[in-house]
Amino acid sequence: MSFGKSLCILTLLVGTLFAVEVFSLPKVTPELKSKAQEYYNDECKACHRWERKFAAPPMKENVAQYADNPEEMVKYLMHPTPRHPETWPPMEITPLTEEQAKMMTAWLLYILSNPEDPGRPK
Ligand code: HEC
């Protein structure tokens, strides 16, 4: 193979490696739990209850929708767009930063699969 050709293939390979950003959520540590819980109490609890409708749909159902697609939940929290215009008003909140959205998604999914956690929202 010519040098030019190898260089070209190498450039392509490196380009592909850096172009693919793998989505991942932070690990649910005790620190993350307490930060997320505090954020929830300040920014989410006013409208959401865990298991029942309040000023917004129950958080348990909200999160369950995204159990297989946490990346979409992160996107939603960073940029809430109307989801159920027939039933609910749009969610009007200060959009979360990527870091906040990932923290909340990681924690809420953790709570969904660990409903006995003492930090579970009411
Ligand atoms: C001002 C009230 C209000 C606050 C505060 C609020 N929400 Fe919501 N939330 C809503 C409403 C209303 C909906 C339904 C919106 C829709 O269906 O378009 C909703 C829907 C959602 C959904 C489901 C979206 C879907 O695809 O069905 C998630 C997840 C969610 N909220 C998470 C959060 C989180 C996390 C917080 C705190 C950072 C938060 N919400 C704070 C009112 C609120």
XYZ file of N, CA, C and O in Angstrom, residues 12-102:
364
model
N -8.885 8.674 8.312
C -10.289 8.277 8.405
C -10.588 7.589 9.731
O -11.562 7.890 10.412
N -9.700 6.666 10.097
C -9.882 5.894 11.328
C -9.884 6.806 12.544
O -10.775 6.726 13.389
N -8.892 7.690 12.609
C -8.778 8.590 13.752
C -9.998 9.501 13.804
O -10.590 9.704 14.861
N -10.408 9.979 12.625
C -11.581 10.844 12.543
C -12.805 10.154 13.102
O -13.563 10.729 13.880
N -12.993 8.895 12.740
C -14.149 8.135 13.207
C -14.102 7.970 14.726
O -15.096 8.140 15.410
N -12.929 7.668 15.242
C -12.778 7.470 16.680
C -13.233 8.688 17.459
O -13.925 8.586 18.463
N -12.841 9.867 16.981
C -13.160 11.072 17.738
C -14.568 11.582 17.467
O -15.117 12.318 18.258
N -15.127 11.181 16.345
C -16.466 11.654 16.000
C -17.516 10.956 16.857
O -18.545 11.525 17.176
N -17.259 9.704 17.223
C -18.243 8.940 17.977
C -18.125 9.278 19.458
O -17.148 8.958 20.112
N -19.126 9.968 19.974
C -19.130 10.299 21.382
C -20.070 9.329 22.065
O -21.264 9.307 21.789
N -19.537 8.527 22.934
C -20.366 7.516 23.573
C -21.154 8.148 24.717
O -20.581 8.819 25.570
N -22.461 7.922 24.704
C -23.309 8.485 25.762
C -23.135 7.684 27.041
O -23.156 6.462 27.023
N -22.948 8.371 28.137
C -22.895 7.648 29.403
C -23.422 8.532 30.522
O -23.385 9.753 30.429
N -23.936 7.887 31.552
C -24.451 8.611 32.708
C -23.459 8.469 33.852
O -22.744 7.474 33.926
N -23.432 9.445 34.747
C -22.530 9.328 35.894
C -22.959 8.186 36.819
O -24.115 7.768 36.807
N -22.019 7.690 37.607
C -22.310 6.635 38.568
C -23.106 7.214 39.737
O -22.850 8.335 40.165
N -24.079 6.430 40.220
C -24.895 6.920 41.327
C -24.163 6.655 42.651
O -24.256 5.580 43.226
N -23.413 7.647 43.077
C -22.669 7.578 44.336
C -23.509 8.248 45.426
O -24.473 8.947 45.113
N -23.137 8.076 46.695
C -23.867 8.789 47.758
C -23.851 10.308 47.539
O -24.840 10.986 47.818
N -22.755 10.833 46.990
C -22.661 12.281 46.725
C -23.673 12.677 45.648
O -24.368 13.678 45.785
N -23.725 11.889 44.579
C -24.676 12.203 43.509
C -26.107 12.147 44.046
O -26.918 13.017 43.764
N -26.378 11.133 44.854
C -27.725 11.000 45.419
C -28.125 12.249 46.182
O -29.233 12.757 46.001
N -27.257 12.740 47.045
C -27.688 13.873 47.858
C -27.776 15.147 47.023
O -28.662 15.972 47.254
N -26.900 15.294 46.039
C -26.986 16.471 45.164
C -28.278 16.449 44.338
O -28.961 17.455 44.194
N -28.594 15.263 43.800
C -29.778 15.124 42.941
C -31.049 15.336 43.764
O -31.996 15.981 43.316
N -31.049 14.807 44.974
C -32.217 14.935 45.842
C -32.472 16.403 46.175
O -33.617 16.866 46.154
N -31.389 17.121 46.450
C -31.510 18.543 46.764
C -32.039 19.303 45.538
O -32.932 20.145 45.642
N -31.493 18.954 44.376
C -31.929 19.614 43.146
C -33.406 19.336 42.896
O -34.160 20.217 42.516
N -33.799 18.097 43.120
C -35.195 17.705 42.911
C -36.119 18.507 43.824
O -37.152 19.021 43.384
N -35.746 18.606 45.102
C -36.584 19.349 46.043
C -36.716 20.811 45.641
O -37.775 21.402 45.790
N -35.648 21.376 45.122
C -35.665 22.792 44.727
C -36.356 23.016 43.386
O -37.013 24.028 43.194
N -36.163 22.108 42.420
C -36.537 22.408 41.040
C -37.633 21.524 40.434
O -38.115 21.827 39.351
N -37.985 20.420 41.067
C -38.944 19.509 40.439
C -40.191 19.274 41.296
O -41.294 19.082 40.775
N -39.971 19.273 42.612
C -41.026 18.878 43.533
C -42.243 19.793 43.497
O -43.361 19.356 43.809
N -42.066 21.018 43.122
C -43.184 21.956 43.076
C -44.300 21.433 42.177
O -45.472 21.713 42.412
N -43.960 20.686 41.156
C -44.968 20.208 40.205
C -45.163 18.697 40.206
O -46.232 18.230 39.843
N -44.120 17.951 40.535
C -44.200 16.487 40.397
C -44.313 15.777 41.737
O -43.656 16.151 42.698
N -45.140 14.723 41.745
C -45.135 13.751 42.844
C -44.716 12.439 42.220
O -44.832 12.248 41.008
N -44.219 11.520 43.029
C -43.667 10.288 42.463
C -44.731 9.420 41.797
O -44.596 9.016 40.658
N -45.815 9.169 42.558
C -46.772 8.185 42.057
C -48.113 8.728 41.625
O -48.934 7.984 41.110
N -48.352 10.002 41.887
C -49.674 10.516 41.504
C -49.550 11.810 40.712
O -48.533 12.484 40.753
N -50.642 12.094 40.002
C -50.680 13.337 39.248
C -50.716 14.499 40.219
O -51.352 14.406 41.271
N -50.059 15.556 39.854
C -50.091 16.758 40.672
C -50.237 17.914 39.683
O -51.168 17.886 38.873
N -49.315 18.848 39.680
C -49.356 19.878 38.643
C -48.712 19.342 37.367
O -48.608 20.044 36.364
N -48.281 18.096 37.423
C -47.577 17.458 36.310
C -47.776 15.955 36.416
O -48.197 15.465 37.464
N -47.491 15.219 35.352
C -47.660 13.756 35.432
C -46.717 13.137 36.472
O -45.685 13.711 36.788
N -47.118 11.970 37.020
C -46.295 11.314 38.055
C -44.875 11.042 37.559
O -44.677 10.542 36.451
N -43.912 11.341 38.397
C -42.513 11.205 37.980
C -42.152 9.759 37.658
O -41.398 9.489 36.734
N -42.744 8.815 38.406
C -42.452 7.402 38.160
C -42.762 7.034 36.706
O -41.956 6.386 36.036
N -43.935 7.464 36.232
C -44.311 7.174 34.836
C -43.434 7.926 33.845
O -43.067 7.396 32.799
N -43.108 9.170 34.195
C -42.241 9.959 33.310
C -40.923 9.240 33.068
O -40.462 9.118 31.944
N -40.335 8.787 34.175
C -39.016 8.173 34.091
C -39.101 6.813 33.399
O -38.242 6.469 32.585
N -40.172 6.063 33.704
C -40.322 4.735 33.112
C -40.331 4.801 31.580
O -39.801 3.911 30.911
N -40.893 5.880 31.045
C -40.912 6.046 29.579
C -39.515 6.066 28.985
O -39.330 5.792 27.815
N -38.555 6.516 29.800
C -37.204 6.706 29.285
C -36.224 5.631 29.764
O -35.026 5.753 29.557
N -36.759 4.599 30.409
C -35.882 3.580 30.986
C -34.936 2.976 29.950
O -33.776 2.690 30.249
N -35.429 2.810 28.723
C -34.582 2.215 27.688
C -33.870 3.266 26.846
O -33.141 2.916 25.922
N -34.127 4.516 27.147
C -33.527 5.563 26.321
C -33.171 6.803 27.141
O -33.722 7.884 26.934
N -32.261 6.620 28.104
C -31.918 7.735 28.999
C -31.379 8.966 28.255
O -31.554 10.080 28.716
N -30.778 8.726 27.096
C -30.223 9.854 26.346
C -31.333 10.844 25.966
O -31.138 12.061 26.004
N -32.507 10.304 25.611
C -33.643 11.161 25.260
C -34.125 11.974 26.459
O -34.587 13.098 26.314
N -34.048 11.380 27.629
C -34.474 12.098 28.830
C -33.518 13.254 29.113
O -33.952 14.356 29.464
N -32.241 13.015 28.936
C -31.246 14.083 29.112
C -31.567 15.225 28.152
O -31.606 16.394 28.537
N -31.850 14.869 26.902
C -32.164 15.887 25.889
C -33.419 16.668 26.286
O -33.471 17.882 26.152
N -34.436 15.928 26.757
C -35.689 16.581 27.140
C -35.446 17.590 28.263
O -35.944 18.707 28.217
N -34.677 17.189 29.265
C -34.447 18.083 30.404
C -33.624 19.308 30.016
O -33.744 20.361 30.617
N -32.803 19.158 28.986
C -32.003 20.289 28.522
C -32.809 21.193 27.595
O -32.441 22.343 27.361
N -33.901 20.632 27.065
C -34.689 21.379 26.099
C -36.118 20.838 26.096
O -36.509 20.121 25.183
N -36.887 21.153 27.169
C -38.243 20.596 27.249
C -39.135 21.106 26.112
O -39.230 22.308 25.900
N -39.727 20.188 25.389
C -40.650 20.528 24.310
C -41.981 19.852 24.649
O -41.982 18.840 25.348
N -43.107 20.392 24.188
C -44.407 19.790 24.529
C -44.475 18.310 24.142
O -44.096 17.940 23.040
N -44.934 17.471 25.084
C -45.025 16.029 24.837
C -46.454 15.541 24.790
O -46.780 14.628 24.057
N -47.295 16.084 25.652
C -48.692 15.645 25.691
C -49.606 16.857 25.686
O -50.287 17.125 26.685
N -49.582 17.608 24.593
C -50.333 18.877 24.534
C -51.838 18.709 24.786
O -52.491 19.662 25.209
N -52.363 17.516 24.578
C -53.793 17.288 24.810
C -54.107 17.235 26.302
O -55.203 17.593 26.722
N -53.166 16.736 27.068
C -53.391 16.458 28.482
C -52.704 17.445 29.425
O -53.243 17.776 30.470
N -51.482 17.850 29.058
C -50.677 18.651 29.981
C -50.160 19.923 29.318
O -49.888 19.918 28.118
N -49.997 20.966 30.136
C -49.310 22.141 29.579
C -47.836 21.785 29.375
O -47.368 20.791 29.939
N -47.117 22.558 28.589
C -45.698 22.245 28.437
C -44.964 22.455 29.762
O -45.426 23.228 30.605
N -43.877 21.767 29.953
C -43.097 21.914 31.187
C -42.273 23.184 31.094
O -41.376 23.282 30.265
N -42.632 24.154 31.942
C -41.891 25.409 31.905
C -40.930 25.491 33.072
O -41.317 25.809 34.192
N -39.692 25.175 32.786
C -38.651 25.227 33.823
C -37.396 25.843 33.210
O -37.310 25.984 31.988
N -36.461 26.196 34.058
C -35.154 26.616 33.561
C -34.485 25.351 33.025
O -34.307 24.397 33.782
N -34.171 25.302 31.737
C -33.577 24.079 31.198
C -32.326 23.685 31.977
O -31.585 24.540 32.450
N -32.153 22.388 32.119
C -31.000 21.889 32.857
C -29.747 21.944 31.982
O -29.840 21.850 30.764
N -28.607 22.090 32.615
C -27.349 21.963 31.874
C -27.153 20.471 31.598
O -27.833 19.631 32.213
N -26.219 20.143 30.738
C -25.978 18.732 30.431
C -25.606 17.972 31.711
O -26.090 16.872 31.953
N -24.786 18.591 32.540
C -24.344 17.934 33.769
C -25.531 17.694 34.711
O -25.664 16.603 35.283
N -26.377 18.702 34.859
C -27.555 18.549 35.726
C -28.517 17.502 35.155
O -29.060 16.681 35.893
N -28.718 17.538 33.839
C -29.644 16.600 33.202
C -29.155 15.162 33.355
O -29.950 14.244 33.596
N -27.854 14.963 33.241
C -27.315 13.604 33.393
C -27.403 13.143 34.839
O -27.720 11.991 35.112
